[in-house]
XYZ file of C-alpha atoms in Angstrom:
134
model
C -11.206 -19.990 -12.748
C -9.322 -17.038 -11.313
C -9.052 -13.330 -11.964
C -5.702 -12.237 -10.511
C -3.665 -9.151 -11.368
C -0.262 -8.211 -9.943
C 1.232 -4.884 -11.009
C 4.397 -3.112 -9.881
C 4.805 0.492 -10.912
C 4.848 4.174 -10.032
C 1.863 6.163 -8.823
C 1.013 8.780 -11.436
C -0.996 11.196 -9.294
C -1.957 11.743 -5.672
C -4.735 9.270 -4.793
C -8.238 10.758 -4.700
C -10.958 9.583 -2.321
C -14.717 9.968 -2.543
C -17.602 8.594 -0.498
C -20.704 7.040 -2.040
C -24.208 7.841 -0.821
C -24.140 4.464 0.924
C -21.033 5.462 2.923
C -18.438 3.398 1.026
C -15.059 5.120 0.669
C -13.476 4.702 -2.771
C -9.889 5.744 -3.474
C -8.549 5.899 -7.043
C -5.064 6.409 -8.402
C -3.239 5.819 -11.652
C -0.321 3.404 -11.858
C 2.340 3.424 -14.580
C 4.032 0.183 -15.579
C 6.805 -0.034 -18.167
C 8.420 -2.708 -20.284
C 11.045 -2.669 -23.024
C 9.727 -2.300 -26.574
C 10.527 -5.336 -28.710
C 11.041 -5.672 -32.456
C 11.512 -9.135 -33.953
C 12.243 -10.532 -30.493
C 14.945 -7.982 -29.673
C 14.873 -4.999 -27.359
C 14.793 -1.710 -29.285
C 17.364 0.922 -28.365
C 17.446 4.643 -29.099
C 20.319 6.555 -30.723
C 22.104 6.766 -27.331
C 21.882 3.027 -26.675
C 19.121 3.266 -24.067
C 16.225 0.821 -24.157
C 12.990 2.213 -25.601
C 10.255 1.658 -23.023
C 6.496 1.323 -23.475
C 4.458 2.662 -20.561
C 0.914 1.601 -19.769
C -1.403 3.386 -17.353
C -3.775 1.477 -15.084
C -6.699 2.805 -13.062
C -6.521 1.375 -9.535
C -9.538 1.371 -7.203
C -9.319 0.688 -3.453
C -12.230 0.426 -1.046
C -12.716 1.451 2.592
C -9.721 0.683 4.903
C -7.251 -0.094 2.111
C -8.292 3.094 0.329
C -7.810 5.126 3.509
C -4.292 3.734 3.980
C -3.372 4.443 0.361
C -4.798 7.982 0.533
C -2.881 8.745 3.747
C 0.496 7.275 2.817
C 0.864 7.347 -0.974
C 1.789 10.158 -3.290
C 2.817 10.740 -6.873
C 5.998 8.918 -7.874
C 5.946 6.232 -5.163
C 6.597 2.655 -6.199
C 3.875 0.194 -5.182
C 2.939 -3.425 -5.767
C -0.790 -3.954 -6.338
C -2.525 -7.331 -5.959
C -6.099 -7.393 -7.175
C -8.511 -8.294 -9.921
C -9.478 -6.792 -13.246
C -12.972 -5.333 -13.576
C -14.688 -4.306 -16.818
C -17.726 -2.077 -16.898
C -20.134 -0.884 -19.583
C -22.448 2.120 -19.526
C -24.362 4.360 -21.901
C -23.162 7.968 -22.070
C -25.358 11.053 -22.365
C -25.283 10.767 -26.183
C -26.618 7.197 -26.044
C -23.290 5.599 -26.992
C -22.008 2.418 -25.367
C -18.907 3.163 -23.291
C -16.505 0.664 -21.755
C -14.047 0.913 -18.890
C -11.404 -1.197 -17.226
C -9.979 -0.860 -13.737
C -8.022 -2.902 -11.231
C -9.819 -3.509 -7.938
C -6.993 -3.619 -5.393
C -7.112 -6.193 -2.635
C -3.604 -5.460 -1.327
C -1.120 -2.629 -1.917
C 2.510 -2.981 -0.804
C 4.671 0.140 -0.595
C 7.989 -0.392 -2.379
C 9.321 3.108 -1.684
C 8.751 5.823 0.872
C 6.910 9.033 0.098
C 9.293 11.884 -0.656
C 8.121 13.702 2.485
C 9.242 10.749 4.659
C 12.647 10.593 2.976
C 13.436 14.173 4.020
C 12.488 13.690 7.691
C 15.041 13.851 10.492
C 17.370 10.854 10.038
C 17.724 10.497 13.834
C 14.099 9.333 13.986
C 14.752 6.386 11.676
C 14.708 2.937 13.345
C 18.208 1.506 13.259
C 17.770 -1.948 14.833
C 20.637 -3.328 12.760
C 23.076 -1.007 14.566
C 22.354 -2.385 18.064
C 25.539 -4.215 19.249
C 23.762 -7.125 20.987
């Protein structure tokens, strides 16, 4: 039996980090994934011929070192690939109602794009190994 999730999408907000009383760092961010909307097995298109997309939002949770890396290097709009597992939780709210939640516990996050701040940096500082003539 395995619980494996792989998601590729765009970060929806700047990651937020908090520390538990026990000293564990937890970083959360939202991730948007999209897919074409289908009707009777065909991709739906709008009046301009563009595909109609359905977007789903996922809550991603990272712990300790991975969370620190994500918090330091990720920002809204970046493309990332998340490897992890799905986690369901249940709790009782202040009104006594059963509440349910779902999140992805990240085990690995690969950056598929640079943060916008890095893209605007001095281009002379970019590593250009492929331009070395030997």
